[in-house]
Amino acid sequence: MRLLSLAWALFLSLPALAANDEQRPESYGAHYGYVFDVREERNKRDIEMVMLERPKEPQPLQEVIFNEKLSKEFQQQYKYRFGESQAEQTLNTVGRQDDYTYFTGRTVTLKQYQKDQQDFAEYMTRRLTEYHIDDWVKNDPDMRPVYEIKDRVSSVNVQLNKGYKFEWKYNLAGPNMEAKLKNPYDIDFKVRLEMTGLVSDPKEYMYQFGYQFSPRVHGTWIEKQVDGISQVVLSRRMTSHISASITALVDRSDAGLSSKQELYLVGFSWWD
């Protein structure tokens, strides 16, 4: 019985075997991927071709000198000296008259205003020099210990409990000190001390609170102790190039034209 079943299976598979014989190549090696002689491949060495990535475009020299970090720092420093909003900065731009009265009531001459601008330009030069020297020193293995000593002396970072962090930094180019308290509520709190020299008494104490209400709306409250100025600035970004701001300022100092002054500004700014 088994022989009969085996013979019957062999009989049924004959057509399939005949079809496979018709599909076989005429000679060994005629099929794609086969070779007639493998002796050439015994000492043949195949090297994989590595495709190189396209080289990056060289960074413009202007971006190397004035990178994003320095640009933001210079903009912030300019606000400290000439007005928190662009509307204030425009108001404080001196004309070609002999003297000029700031919105705080302080009267300065055109020469004094030009000196303030020159002092800011000299600060930028000192800060640029300090930043790029630091960048060179910290990337040089032989000079890095010098940078680490300077960093320990000029900055302090303390991690507190429950998401609080204290940061203190002394800016030699300013010169000024700035202390920040980071918190889990995303409220910016800064205390800034403007100095007259590397080792001197502060000439101004500034307290600043800031909060980002939404991706477009930001609020800032500033208190200047020596100048006696309290200021609130609410800004809103309208488009990627246009923003609007509302500024309310109270001057309580006795150096102005009166013992107390108030200022309200609404301004629009555009940048490219």
PDB file of C-alpha atoms in Angstrom, residues 95-194:
ATOM      1  CA  GLY A  95      17.723 116.586  19.700  1.00  0.00           C
ATOM      2  CA  ARG A  96      20.151 119.253  18.549  1.00  0.00           C
ATOM      3  CA  GLN A  97      19.225 121.742  21.225  1.00  0.00           C
ATOM      4  CA  ASP A  98      21.584 122.909  23.963  1.00  0.00           C
ATOM      5  CA  ASP A  99      19.907 120.929  26.725  1.00  0.00           C
ATOM      6  CA  TYR A 100      17.280 118.252  27.047  1.00  0.00           C
ATOM      7  CA  THR A 101      14.897 117.198  29.796  1.00  0.00           C
ATOM      8  CA  TYR A 102      14.473 113.479  30.330  1.00  0.00           C
ATOM      9  CA  PHE A 103      11.046 112.121  31.208  1.00  0.00           C
ATOM     10  CA  THR A 104      12.400 111.632  34.738  1.00  0.00           C
ATOM     11  CA  GLY A 105      12.896 115.377  35.020  1.00  0.00           C
ATOM     12  CA  ARG A 106      16.703 115.243  34.831  1.00  0.00           C
ATOM     13  CA  THR A 107      18.110 117.888  32.509  1.00  0.00           C
ATOM     14  CA  VAL A 108      21.214 116.900  30.539  1.00  0.00           C
ATOM     15  CA  THR A 109      23.174 118.633  27.840  1.00  0.00           C
ATOM     16  CA  LEU A 110      23.684 117.252  24.368  1.00  0.00           C
ATOM     17  CA  LYS A 111      27.324 116.624  25.255  1.00  0.00           C
ATOM     18  CA  GLN A 112      26.311 114.605  28.327  1.00  0.00           C
ATOM     19  CA  TYR A 113      23.894 112.505  26.281  1.00  0.00           C
ATOM     20  CA  GLN A 114      26.624 111.816  23.731  1.00  0.00           C
ATOM     21  CA  LYS A 115      28.908 110.775  26.595  1.00  0.00           C
ATOM     22  CA  ASP A 116      26.250 108.309  27.785  1.00  0.00           C
ATOM     23  CA  GLN A 117      26.144 106.845  24.291  1.00  0.00           C
ATOM     24  CA  GLN A 118      29.944 106.669  24.204  1.00  0.00           C
ATOM     25  CA  ASP A 119      30.022 104.924  27.600  1.00  0.00           C
ATOM     26  CA  PHE A 120      27.643 102.300  26.248  1.00  0.00           C
ATOM     27  CA  ALA A 121      29.823 101.782  23.158  1.00  0.00           C
ATOM     28  CA  GLU A 122      32.891 101.355  25.390  1.00  0.00           C
ATOM     29  CA  TYR A 123      30.968  98.823  27.485  1.00  0.00           C
ATOM     30  CA  MET A 124      30.163  96.847  24.322  1.00  0.00           C
ATOM     31  CA  THR A 125      33.842  96.840  23.353  1.00  0.00           C
ATOM     32  CA  ARG A 126      34.915  95.617  26.800  1.00  0.00           C
ATOM     33  CA  ARG A 127      32.208  92.931  26.845  1.00  0.00           C
ATOM     34  CA  LEU A 128      33.082  91.685  23.356  1.00  0.00           C
ATOM     35  CA  THR A 129      36.747  91.426  24.336  1.00  0.00           C
ATOM     36  CA  GLU A 130      35.930  89.651  27.599  1.00  0.00           C
ATOM     37  CA  TYR A 131      33.525  87.186  25.967  1.00  0.00           C
ATOM     38  CA  HIS A 132      35.845  86.083  23.156  1.00  0.00           C
ATOM     39  CA  ILE A 133      38.876  85.848  25.452  1.00  0.00           C
ATOM     40  CA  ASP A 134      36.827  83.667  27.808  1.00  0.00           C
ATOM     41  CA  ASP A 135      35.740  81.518  24.873  1.00  0.00           C
ATOM     42  CA  TRP A 136      39.353  81.051  23.794  1.00  0.00           C
ATOM     43  CA  VAL A 137      40.649  80.362  27.314  1.00  0.00           C
ATOM     44  CA  LYS A 138      38.000  77.792  28.269  1.00  0.00           C
ATOM     45  CA  ASN A 139      38.628  75.817  25.034  1.00  0.00           C
ATOM     46  CA  ASP A 140      42.403  75.773  25.543  1.00  0.00           C
ATOM     47  CA  PRO A 141      43.393  72.820  27.790  1.00  0.00           C
ATOM     48  CA  ASP A 142      46.410  74.700  29.135  1.00  0.00           C
ATOM     49  CA  MET A 143      44.478  77.885  29.940  1.00  0.00           C
ATOM     50  CA  ARG A 144      41.197  76.358  31.100  1.00  0.00           C
ATOM     51  CA  PRO A 145      42.202  76.391  34.819  1.00  0.00           C
ATOM     52  CA  VAL A 146      42.480  80.193  34.556  1.00  0.00           C
ATOM     53  CA  TYR A 147      38.937  80.388  33.188  1.00  0.00           C
ATOM     54  CA  GLU A 148      37.615  78.108  35.933  1.00  0.00           C
ATOM     55  CA  ILE A 149      39.129  80.365  38.606  1.00  0.00           C
ATOM     56  CA  LYS A 150      37.540  83.436  37.020  1.00  0.00           C
ATOM     57  CA  ASP A 151      34.195  81.643  36.731  1.00  0.00           C
ATOM     58  CA  ARG A 152      34.241  80.676  40.424  1.00  0.00           C
ATOM     59  CA  VAL A 153      35.006  84.239  41.463  1.00  0.00           C
ATOM     60  CA  SER A 154      32.481  85.966  39.188  1.00  0.00           C
ATOM     61  CA  SER A 155      29.483  83.607  39.389  1.00  0.00           C
ATOM     62  CA  VAL A 156      27.637  81.504  41.945  1.00  0.00           C
ATOM     63  CA  ASN A 157      24.880  78.930  41.282  1.00  0.00           C
ATOM     64  CA  VAL A 158      23.049  77.374  44.229  1.00  0.00           C
ATOM     65  CA  GLN A 159      20.348  74.743  43.762  1.00  0.00           C
ATOM     66  CA  LEU A 160      17.663  75.125  46.430  1.00  0.00           C
ATOM     67  CA  ASN A 161      14.801  72.846  47.352  1.00  0.00           C
ATOM     68  CA  LYS A 162      11.550  72.379  45.413  1.00  0.00           C
ATOM     69  CA  GLY A 163      12.641  73.827  42.079  1.00  0.00           C
ATOM     70  CA  TYR A 164      14.258  77.021  43.362  1.00  0.00           C
ATOM     71  CA  LYS A 165      17.687  78.083  42.143  1.00  0.00           C
ATOM     72  CA  PHE A 166      19.810  81.116  43.044  1.00  0.00           C
ATOM     73  CA  GLU A 167      22.213  82.600  40.481  1.00  0.00           C
ATOM     74  CA  TRP A 168      24.652  85.450  41.056  1.00  0.00           C
ATOM     75  CA  LYS A 169      27.009  86.910  38.472  1.00  0.00           C
ATOM     76  CA  TYR A 170      29.500  89.788  38.459  1.00  0.00           C
ATOM     77  CA  ASN A 171      29.901  91.377  35.040  1.00  0.00           C
ATOM     78  CA  LEU A 172      33.432  92.767  34.858  1.00  0.00           C
ATOM     79  CA  ALA A 173      32.773  94.687  31.645  1.00  0.00           C
ATOM     80  CA  GLY A 174      29.766  96.550  33.146  1.00  0.00           C
ATOM     81  CA  PRO A 175      30.719  96.647  35.875  1.00  0.00           C
ATOM     82  CA  ASN A 176      27.538  95.394  37.548  1.00  0.00           C
ATOM     83  CA  MET A 177      26.154  92.583  39.672  1.00  0.00           C
ATOM     84  CA  GLU A 178      23.002  90.631  38.969  1.00  0.00           C
ATOM     85  CA  ALA A 179      21.218  88.088  41.146  1.00  0.00           C
ATOM     86  CA  LYS A 180      18.350  85.884  39.919  1.00  0.00           C
ATOM     87  CA  LEU A 181      15.965  83.605  41.764  1.00  0.00           C
ATOM     88  CA  LYS A 182      14.498  80.930  39.505  1.00  0.00           C
ATOM     89  CA  ASN A 183      11.299  79.332  40.730  1.00  0.00           C
ATOM     90  CA  PRO A 184       8.719  76.776  39.590  1.00  0.00           C
ATOM     91  CA  TYR A 185       6.155  79.552  38.954  1.00  0.00           C
ATOM     92  CA  ASP A 186       8.161  80.975  35.985  1.00  0.00           C
ATOM     93  CA  ILE A 187       8.309  84.433  37.593  1.00  0.00           C
ATOM     94  CA  ASP A 188      11.473  86.306  36.678  1.00  0.00           C
ATOM     95  CA  PHE A 189      13.008  88.042  39.694  1.00  0.00           C
ATOM     96  CA  LYS A 190      16.251  89.998  39.404  1.00  0.00           C
ATOM     97  CA  VAL A 191      18.238  92.339  41.609  1.00  0.00           C
ATOM     98  CA  ARG A 192      20.780  94.407  39.694  1.00  0.00           C
ATOM     99  CA  LEU A 193      23.506  96.640  41.144  1.00  0.00           C
ATOM    100  CA  GLU A 194      25.202  99.117  38.826  1.00  0.00           C
TER     101      GLU A 194
END
